[in-house]
mmCIF file of C-alpha atoms in Angstrom:
data_model
loop_
_atom_site.group_PDB
_atom_site.id
_atom_site.type_symbol
_atom_site.label_atom_id
_atom_site.label_comp_id
_atom_site.label_asym_id
_atom_site.label_seq_id
_atom_site.Cartn_x
_atom_site.Cartn_y
_atom_site.Cartn_z
ATOM 1 C CA MET A 172 21.772 -0.551 27.701
ATOM 2 C CA ASN A 173 24.717 -2.730 26.267
ATOM 3 C CA GLY A 174 25.196 -3.196 22.534
ATOM 4 C CA LYS A 175 24.019 -6.554 22.137
ATOM 5 C CA ILE A 176 20.570 -5.135 23.661
ATOM 6 C CA ILE A 177 20.774 -2.409 21.355
ATOM 7 C CA LEU A 178 21.234 -4.927 18.265
ATOM 8 C CA LYS A 179 18.382 -7.067 19.439
ATOM 9 C CA LYS A 180 15.856 -3.696 19.661
ATOM 10 C CA MET A 181 17.578 -2.621 15.972
ATOM 11 C CA LYS A 182 16.729 -6.048 14.501
ATOM 12 C CA GLU A 183 13.145 -6.175 15.831
ATOM 13 C CA TYR A 184 12.193 -2.977 14.439
ATOM 14 C CA PRO A 185 14.575 -2.911 10.857
ATOM 15 C CA ALA A 186 11.822 -0.273 9.359
ATOM 16 C CA ILE A 187 12.211 2.049 12.192
ATOM 17 C CA VAL A 188 15.994 2.330 12.340
ATOM 18 C CA GLY A 189 15.986 2.602 8.176
ATOM 19 C CA PHE A 190 13.799 5.446 8.614
ATOM 20 C CA ILE A 191 15.547 6.843 10.913
ATOM 21 C CA GLY A 192 18.921 6.428 9.630
ATOM 22 C CA ILE A 193 18.174 7.352 5.943
ATOM 23 C CA SER A 194 16.318 10.567 7.512
ATOM 24 C CA ILE A 195 19.849 11.729 9.359
ATOM 25 C CA PHE A 196 21.470 11.152 6.298
ATOM 26 C CA PHE A 197 19.354 13.503 3.606
ATOM 27 C CA SER A 198 19.115 16.011 6.756
ATOM 28 C CA ILE A 199 23.020 16.230 7.133
ATOM 29 C CA LEU A 200 22.787 16.732 3.031
ATOM 30 C CA SER A 201 20.084 18.995 2.538
ATOM 31 C CA ASP A 202 19.120 22.005 5.080
ATOM 32 C CA ARG A 203 15.630 21.763 3.478
ATOM 33 C CA PHE A 204 14.499 18.238 3.878
ATOM 34 C CA LEU A 205 13.471 18.385 7.877
ATOM 35 C CA THR A 206 11.525 21.469 7.203
ATOM 36 C CA ILE A 207 7.461 20.999 8.270
ATOM 37 C CA SER A 208 6.167 21.916 4.633
ATOM 38 C CA ASN A 209 8.831 18.948 3.549
ATOM 39 C CA ILE A 210 7.959 16.496 5.584
ATOM 40 C CA ILE A 211 3.815 17.090 5.484
ATOM 41 C CA ASN A 212 4.776 16.991 1.588
ATOM 42 C CA VAL A 213 6.692 13.491 2.276
ATOM 43 C CA PHE A 214 3.523 12.335 4.004
ATOM 44 C CA ARG A 215 1.157 13.286 1.515
ATOM 45 C CA GLN A 216 2.895 12.011 -1.223
ATOM 46 C CA VAL A 217 3.260 8.344 0.789
ATOM 47 C CA SER A 218 -0.620 8.500 1.856
ATOM 48 C CA ILE A 219 -1.484 6.966 -1.389
ATOM 49 C CA GLN A 220 0.968 4.165 -1.800
ATOM 50 C CA ALA A 221 0.463 3.500 2.006
ATOM 51 C CA VAL A 222 -3.014 3.030 2.427
ATOM 52 C CA MET A 223 -2.855 0.111 -0.998
ATOM 53 C CA ALA A 224 0.354 -1.223 0.800
ATOM 54 C CA PHE A 225 -1.546 -1.957 4.074
ATOM 55 C CA GLY A 226 -4.007 -4.097 2.229
ATOM 56 C CA MET A 227 -1.244 -6.053 0.640
ATOM 57 C CA THR A 228 0.284 -6.380 4.193
ATOM 58 C CA MET A 229 -2.398 -8.670 4.942
ATOM 59 C CA VAL A 230 -2.102 -10.544 1.212
ATOM 60 C CA ILE A 231 1.393 -11.121 2.086
ATOM 61 C CA ILE A 232 1.109 -12.031 6.003
ATOM 62 C CA SER A 233 -1.188 -14.957 4.866
ATOM 63 C CA GLY A 234 1.648 -16.421 2.086
ATOM 64 C CA GLY A 235 -0.218 -14.511 -0.387
ATOM 65 C CA ILE A 236 0.665 -11.912 -3.548
ATOM 66 C CA ASP A 237 -1.868 -9.485 -5.256
ATOM 67 C CA LEU A 238 -0.356 -8.067 -8.263
ATOM 68 C CA SER A 239 -3.381 -6.970 -9.567
ATOM 69 C CA VAL A 240 -3.579 -3.749 -7.267
ATOM 70 C CA GLY A 241 -2.450 -1.370 -9.628
ATOM 71 C CA SER A 242 -5.212 -2.474 -12.055
ATOM 72 C CA ILE A 243 -7.888 -2.155 -9.726
ATOM 73 C CA PHE A 244 -6.891 1.072 -8.614
ATOM 74 C CA ALA A 245 -6.975 2.219 -11.995
ATOM 75 C CA LEU A 246 -10.496 0.235 -13.099
ATOM 76 C CA SER A 247 -12.057 2.139 -9.883
ATOM 77 C CA ALA A 248 -10.614 5.241 -10.790
ATOM 78 C CA VAL A 249 -11.819 5.763 -13.957
ATOM 79 C CA ILE A 250 -15.549 4.119 -13.116
ATOM 80 C CA MET A 251 -16.195 6.309 -10.157
ATOM 81 C CA ALA A 252 -15.067 9.318 -12.605
ATOM 82 C CA SER A 253 -18.070 8.435 -14.605
ATOM 83 C CA VAL A 254 -20.190 8.243 -11.604
ATOM 84 C CA LEU A 255 -19.059 11.441 -10.168
ATOM 85 C CA LYS A 256 -19.555 13.236 -13.231
ATOM 86 C CA THR A 257 -23.649 12.212 -12.832
ATOM 87 C CA GLY A 258 -23.287 14.507 -9.837
ATOM 88 C CA SER A 259 -23.167 11.783 -6.931
ATOM 89 C CA ILE A 260 -19.904 12.288 -4.902
ATOM 90 C CA PHE A 261 -21.273 9.472 -2.317
ATOM 91 C CA LEU A 262 -22.417 7.087 -5.147
ATOM 92 C CA GLY A 263 -19.178 7.237 -6.683
ATOM 93 C CA ILE A 264 -17.140 6.900 -4.115
ATOM 94 C CA ILE A 265 -19.538 3.466 -2.747
ATOM 95 C CA THR A 266 -18.668 2.248 -6.515
ATOM 96 C CA ALA A 267 -15.339 2.304 -6.210
ATOM 97 C CA LEU A 268 -15.359 0.497 -3.134
ATOM 98 C CA VAL A 269 -17.688 -2.184 -4.508
ATOM 99 C CA ILE A 270 -15.491 -3.019 -7.912
ATOM 100 C CA GLY A 271 -12.302 -2.898 -5.126
ATOM 101 C CA ALA A 272 -14.071 -5.462 -3.223
ATOM 102 C CA LEU A 273 -15.593 -7.374 -6.130
ATOM 103 C CA MET A 274 -11.999 -7.601 -7.714
ATOM 104 C CA GLY A 275 -10.888 -8.666 -4.580
ATOM 105 C CA PHE A 276 -13.249 -11.100 -4.037
ATOM 106 C CA VAL A 277 -12.858 -12.555 -7.773
ATOM 107 C CA ASN A 278 -8.909 -12.872 -6.463
ATOM 108 C CA GLY A 279 -9.435 -14.188 -3.250
ATOM 109 C CA PHE A 280 -12.151 -16.883 -4.532
ATOM 110 C CA ILE A 281 -10.393 -18.426 -7.415
ATOM 111 C CA ILE A 282 -6.965 -18.120 -5.142
ATOM 112 C CA ALA A 283 -8.642 -20.279 -2.479
ATOM 113 C CA LYS A 284 -11.360 -22.726 -4.125
ATOM 114 C CA GLY A 285 -9.156 -23.172 -7.105
ATOM 115 C CA ARG A 286 -6.241 -23.921 -5.255
ATOM 116 C CA ILE A 287 -4.007 -22.076 -7.538
ATOM 117 C CA GLN A 288 -0.833 -19.494 -6.757
ATOM 118 C CA PRO A 289 -1.506 -16.075 -6.246
ATOM 119 C CA PHE A 290 0.979 -15.287 -8.102
ATOM 120 C CA ILE A 291 -1.048 -16.605 -11.145
ATOM 121 C CA VAL A 292 -4.215 -15.245 -10.588
ATOM 122 C CA THR A 293 -3.397 -11.804 -9.693
ATOM 123 C CA LEU A 294 -1.308 -11.630 -12.576
ATOM 124 C CA ALA A 295 -4.002 -12.780 -14.741
ATOM 125 C CA THR A 296 -6.785 -10.176 -13.045
ATOM 126 C CA MET A 297 -3.899 -7.556 -13.440
ATOM 127 C CA ALA A 298 -3.929 -7.825 -17.094
ATOM 128 C CA ILE A 299 -7.817 -8.366 -17.388
ATOM 129 C CA GLY A 300 -8.346 -5.074 -15.097
ATOM 130 C CA ARG A 301 -6.157 -3.205 -17.294
ATOM 131 C CA SER A 302 -7.650 -4.131 -20.381
ATOM 132 C CA LEU A 303 -11.173 -3.653 -19.010
ATOM 133 C CA THR A 304 -10.001 0.110 -17.913
ATOM 134 C CA LEU A 305 -8.426 0.925 -21.436
ATOM 135 C CA VAL A 306 -11.641 -0.316 -22.864
ATOM 136 C CA TYR A 307 -14.058 1.225 -21.223
ATOM 137 C CA THR A 308 -12.223 4.672 -21.280
ATOM 138 C CA GLN A 309 -10.964 4.132 -24.886
ATOM 139 C CA GLY A 310 -7.714 5.572 -23.427
ATOM 140 C CA MET A 311 -8.797 8.817 -22.475
ATOM 141 C CA PRO A 312 -8.963 10.432 -19.232
ATOM 142 C CA ILE A 313 -11.795 11.691 -17.142
ATOM 143 C CA SER A 314 -11.795 14.727 -15.400
ATOM 144 C CA GLY A 315 -13.399 17.633 -14.246
ATOM 145 C CA PHE A 316 -15.059 16.886 -10.882
ATOM 146 C CA SER A 317 -16.508 19.285 -8.383
ATOM 147 C CA SER A 318 -14.803 21.092 -5.832
ATOM 148 C CA SER A 319 -16.535 19.222 -3.192
ATOM 149 C CA PHE A 320 -14.908 16.347 -4.459
ATOM 150 C CA ARG A 321 -11.516 17.589 -5.086
ATOM 151 C CA VAL A 322 -11.002 18.765 -1.169
ATOM 152 C CA ILE A 323 -10.859 14.936 -0.409
ATOM 153 C CA GLY A 324 -7.445 15.086 -2.533
ATOM 154 C CA ARG A 325 -6.428 18.854 -1.664
ATOM 155 C CA GLY A 326 -8.065 20.028 1.599
ATOM 156 C CA ASP A 327 -6.701 19.896 4.829
ATOM 157 C CA PHE A 328 -7.788 20.139 8.780
ATOM 158 C CA PHE A 329 -5.674 22.608 10.341
ATOM 159 C CA GLY A 330 -2.887 22.279 8.291
ATOM 160 C CA ILE A 331 -2.739 18.516 8.087
ATOM 161 C CA PRO A 332 -3.913 17.174 4.439
ATOM 162 C CA TYR A 333 -7.005 14.922 4.393
ATOM 163 C CA PRO A 334 -5.252 11.971 2.500
ATOM 164 C CA ILE A 335 -2.429 11.888 5.638
ATOM 165 C CA ILE A 336 -5.679 11.612 8.045
ATOM 166 C CA ILE A 337 -7.142 8.763 5.536
ATOM 167 C CA MET A 338 -4.072 7.061 5.810
ATOM 168 C CA LEU A 339 -3.461 7.268 9.583
ATOM 169 C CA GLY A 340 -7.071 6.183 9.828
ATOM 170 C CA THR A 341 -6.850 3.590 7.453
ATOM 171 C CA PHE A 342 -3.447 2.231 9.611
ATOM 172 C CA THR A 343 -5.338 2.745 13.091
ATOM 173 C CA LEU A 344 -8.058 0.444 11.281
ATOM 174 C CA ILE A 345 -5.926 -2.541 9.885
ATOM 175 C CA TRP A 346 -3.522 -2.134 12.957
ATOM 176 C CA TYR A 347 -6.951 -2.947 15.157
ATOM 177 C CA ILE A 348 -7.841 -5.901 13.034
ATOM 178 C CA SER A 349 -4.561 -7.300 12.123
ATOM 179 C CA SER A 350 -3.662 -7.611 16.270
ATOM 180 C CA ASN A 351 -7.179 -7.667 17.967
ATOM 181 C CA THR A 352 -9.619 -9.547 16.185
ATOM 182 C CA LYS A 353 -9.817 -13.139 14.627
ATOM 183 C CA LEU A 354 -9.328 -12.294 11.219
ATOM 184 C CA GLY A 355 -5.878 -11.237 12.447
ATOM 185 C CA LEU A 356 -5.009 -14.016 14.310
ATOM 186 C CA TYR A 357 -6.051 -16.514 11.620
ATOM 187 C CA THR A 358 -4.371 -14.189 8.955
ATOM 188 C CA TYR A 359 -1.008 -15.009 10.636
ATOM 189 C CA ALA A 360 -1.898 -18.664 11.086
ATOM 190 C CA ILE A 361 -2.553 -19.100 7.360
ATOM 191 C CA GLY A 362 0.427 -17.615 6.336
ATOM 192 C CA GLY A 363 2.524 -19.627 8.948
ATOM 193 C CA ASN A 364 1.047 -22.801 8.162
ATOM 194 C CA GLU A 365 -1.806 -23.253 5.913
ATOM 195 C CA MET A 366 -2.670 -27.043 6.574
ATOM 196 C CA ALA A 367 -2.113 -26.679 10.097
ATOM 197 C CA ALA A 368 -4.747 -24.193 10.361
ATOM 198 C CA LYS A 369 -7.217 -25.716 8.284
ATOM 199 C CA LEU A 370 -6.710 -29.011 10.305
ATOM 200 C CA SER A 371 -7.628 -26.764 13.502
ATOM 201 C CA GLY A 372 -10.876 -25.531 11.933
ATOM 202 C CA VAL A 373 -10.108 -22.300 10.675
ATOM 203 C CA LYS A 374 -12.314 -21.473 7.255
ATOM 204 C CA VAL A 375 -9.134 -20.872 5.230
ATOM 205 C CA VAL A 376 -11.430 -20.257 1.932
ATOM 206 C CA LYS A 377 -13.536 -17.750 3.807
ATOM 207 C CA TYR A 378 -10.540 -15.526 5.188
ATOM 208 C CA LYS A 379 -8.681 -15.601 2.355
ATOM 209 C CA ILE A 380 -11.299 -14.412 0.074
ATOM 210 C CA VAL A 381 -11.909 -11.671 3.041
ATOM 211 C CA ILE A 382 -8.265 -10.667 2.917
ATOM 212 C CA TYR A 383 -8.128 -10.384 -0.731
ATOM 213 C CA MET A 384 -11.094 -7.941 -0.459
ATOM 214 C CA ILE A 385 -9.730 -5.690 1.829
ATOM 215 C CA SER A 386 -6.730 -5.198 -0.429
ATOM 216 C CA GLY A 387 -9.043 -4.409 -3.164
ATOM 217 C CA ILE A 388 -11.123 -2.186 -1.238
ATOM 218 C CA LEU A 389 -7.717 -0.249 0.068
ATOM 219 C CA SER A 390 -6.851 -0.060 -3.813
ATOM 220 C CA ALA A 391 -10.018 1.539 -4.378
ATOM 221 C CA LEU A 392 -9.476 3.839 -1.641
ATOM 222 C CA SER A 393 -6.239 4.875 -2.837
ATOM 223 C CA ALA A 394 -7.318 5.379 -6.492
ATOM 224 C CA ILE A 395 -10.121 7.911 -4.641
ATOM 225 C CA LEU A 396 -7.463 10.290 -3.233
ATOM 226 C CA LEU A 397 -5.450 10.318 -6.461
ATOM 227 C CA THR A 398 -8.658 11.058 -8.013
ATOM 228 C CA ALA A 399 -9.373 13.953 -6.147
ATOM 229 C CA ARG A 400 -5.951 15.197 -5.558
ATOM 230 C CA LEU A 401 -5.349 15.434 -9.600
ATOM 231 C CA ASN A 402 -9.280 16.037 -10.703
ATOM 232 C CA SER A 403 -8.822 13.591 -13.219
ATOM 233 C CA ALA A 404 -8.909 9.633 -13.202
ATOM 234 C CA GLN A 405 -6.257 8.447 -16.080
ATOM 235 C CA PRO A 406 -6.306 5.087 -17.626
ATOM 236 C CA THR A 407 -2.684 4.514 -16.872
ATOM 237 C CA PHE A 408 -3.670 5.007 -12.986
ATOM 238 C CA GLY A 409 -1.724 2.412 -10.734
ATOM 239 C CA THR A 410 1.198 1.282 -13.301
ATOM 240 C CA GLY A 411 3.856 0.197 -10.916
ATOM 241 C CA TYR A 412 2.234 0.625 -8.093
ATOM 242 C CA GLU A 413 1.906 -3.188 -6.997
ATOM 243 C CA LEU A 414 5.656 -3.177 -7.161
ATOM 244 C CA ASP A 415 5.714 0.037 -4.500
ATOM 245 C CA ALA A 416 3.282 -1.626 -2.360
ATOM 246 C CA ILE A 417 5.237 -5.097 -2.133
ATOM 247 C CA ALA A 418 8.358 -3.230 -1.748
ATOM 248 C CA ALA A 419 6.759 -1.266 1.224
ATOM 249 C CA VAL A 420 5.650 -4.307 2.919
ATOM 250 C CA VAL A 421 9.148 -6.199 2.888
ATOM 251 C CA LEU A 422 10.908 -3.231 3.783
ATOM 252 C CA GLY A 423 8.790 -3.214 7.138
ATOM 253 C CA GLY A 424 10.087 -6.400 7.637
ATOM 254 C CA ALA A 425 6.804 -8.570 6.298
ATOM 255 C CA SER A 426 8.267 -12.236 4.952
ATOM 256 C CA LEU A 427 7.115 -13.087 1.461
ATOM 257 C CA THR A 428 6.480 -16.418 2.664
ATOM 258 C CA GLY A 429 4.224 -15.791 5.120
ATOM 259 C CA GLY A 430 3.032 -15.879 8.785
ATOM 260 C CA LYS A 431 5.377 -12.691 9.877
ATOM 261 C CA GLY A 432 4.904 -8.809 9.401
ATOM 262 C CA SER A 433 2.936 -5.738 10.674
ATOM 263 C CA VAL A 434 1.248 -2.588 9.243
ATOM 264 C CA VAL A 435 3.580 -0.742 11.934
ATOM 265 C CA GLY A 436 6.428 -2.088 9.479
ATOM 266 C CA THR A 437 4.468 -1.169 6.051
ATOM 267 C CA ILE A 438 3.910 2.230 7.179
ATOM 268 C CA PHE A 439 7.653 2.868 8.214
ATOM 269 C CA GLY A 440 8.574 0.983 4.859
ATOM 270 C CA ALA A 441 6.531 3.331 2.731
ATOM 271 C CA LEU A 442 8.074 6.384 4.329
ATOM 272 C CA ILE A 443 11.341 4.731 3.822
ATOM 273 C CA MET A 444 10.392 5.098 -0.133
ATOM 274 C CA GLY A 445 8.845 8.253 0.368
ATOM 275 C CA ILE A 446 11.877 10.006 1.649
ATOM 276 C CA ILE A 447 14.597 8.058 -0.784
ATOM 277 C CA ASN A 448 12.273 9.551 -3.207
ATOM 278 C CA ASN A 449 12.068 13.018 -1.791
ATOM 279 C CA GLY A 450 15.607 13.058 -0.654
ATOM 280 C CA LEU A 451 17.094 12.312 -3.980
ATOM 281 C CA ASN A 452 14.902 14.839 -5.308
ATOM 282 C CA LEU A 453 16.246 17.561 -3.057
ATOM 283 C CA LEU A 454 19.693 16.724 -3.610
ATOM 284 C CA ASN A 455 18.911 16.962 -7.658
ATOM 285 C CA VAL A 456 19.433 13.388 -8.318
ATOM 286 C CA SER A 457 18.716 12.401 -11.736
ATOM 287 C CA PRO A 458 15.454 10.242 -11.877
ATOM 288 C CA PHE A 459 17.147 7.554 -13.583
ATOM 289 C CA TYR A 460 19.546 6.679 -10.666
ATOM 290 C CA GLN A 461 16.429 6.573 -8.140
ATOM 291 C CA GLN A 462 14.820 3.416 -9.310
ATOM 292 C CA ALA A 463 18.223 1.836 -8.822
ATOM 293 C CA VAL A 464 18.621 3.057 -5.264
ATOM 294 C CA LYS A 465 15.268 1.928 -4.030
ATOM 295 C CA GLY A 466 16.231 -1.351 -5.993
ATOM 296 C CA ILE A 467 19.274 -1.526 -3.707
ATOM 297 C CA VAL A 468 17.723 -0.750 -0.369
ATOM 298 C CA ILE A 469 15.081 -3.535 -1.121
ATOM 299 C CA LEU A 470 17.591 -6.159 -2.119
ATOM 300 C CA ILE A 471 19.540 -5.327 1.466
ATOM 301 C CA ALA A 472 16.239 -5.652 3.050
ATOM 302 C CA ILE A 473 15.524 -8.735 1.823
ATOM 303 C CA LEU A 474 19.252 -9.865 2.391
ATOM 304 C CA LEU A 475 18.730 -8.517 5.792
ATOM 305 C CA GLU A 476 15.545 -10.707 6.608
ATOM 306 C CA ARG A 477 17.179 -13.770 4.828
ATOM 307 C CA GLU A 478 20.119 -13.547 6.950
ATOM 308 C CA GLU A 479 17.773 -13.272 10.229
ATOM 309 C CA LYS A 480 16.258 -16.777 9.508
#
């Protein structure tokens, strides 16, 4: 394989190349980086943001953006927590998912029917969702759940934590939807050229609503994982998570203008964010610098994507 072919392959899979390169970098600087326990730890930490980012992937491929995922995360967590206190785990989980779906429906309906920019709509619902969370909880956390619920965030199956298993299951489902279903095909079509998709008979309003509902449901699923892991639902849950989700999708090679991206790239984008956090912690780098490092990595990814165009 000559240099041109290698370079072409690297451009096709920038997130995977970045993941391997950054992993090699940290494994050279820290002998604790490539241990089994640390790798499992990275995957467990990444799982919550990754599940949320899978939904964001479909939104961005469709040409939209969802700034409300962090607020959906918080609201679904605290209302689920109240239901869990009644003793029904099943009802609590269903409640969280329904809240996520409803908020996604509201986003998708206003964006598609009102023909309003997704940035404006989800910025507004982000503020509304956060406000509702604070009003509902009066700023107080809700904690103390049964061991049967906590096992979702803390248990494991043959040494593999349940959050990792749920992340991989969600990844498989979204990969299948985006690769093998009409919804996936139309998501790319809408993001590539919405007017052309509409003229081709695609029910754009319907599919946009479904796409934002998926994003909402996966935000709620992330909230379930974190609530179970911490044994507490905090009204400040999810603050800044929308930026992490968008960053994972962009690092995965998706275009913010729509029509391009994949959930495979997103999972490696999320892993890049995770190993940067983990590697810098192992090297005892101050948290004050870590945000700057992540910002630089995101800028490089955007510049590379722009150069490719």
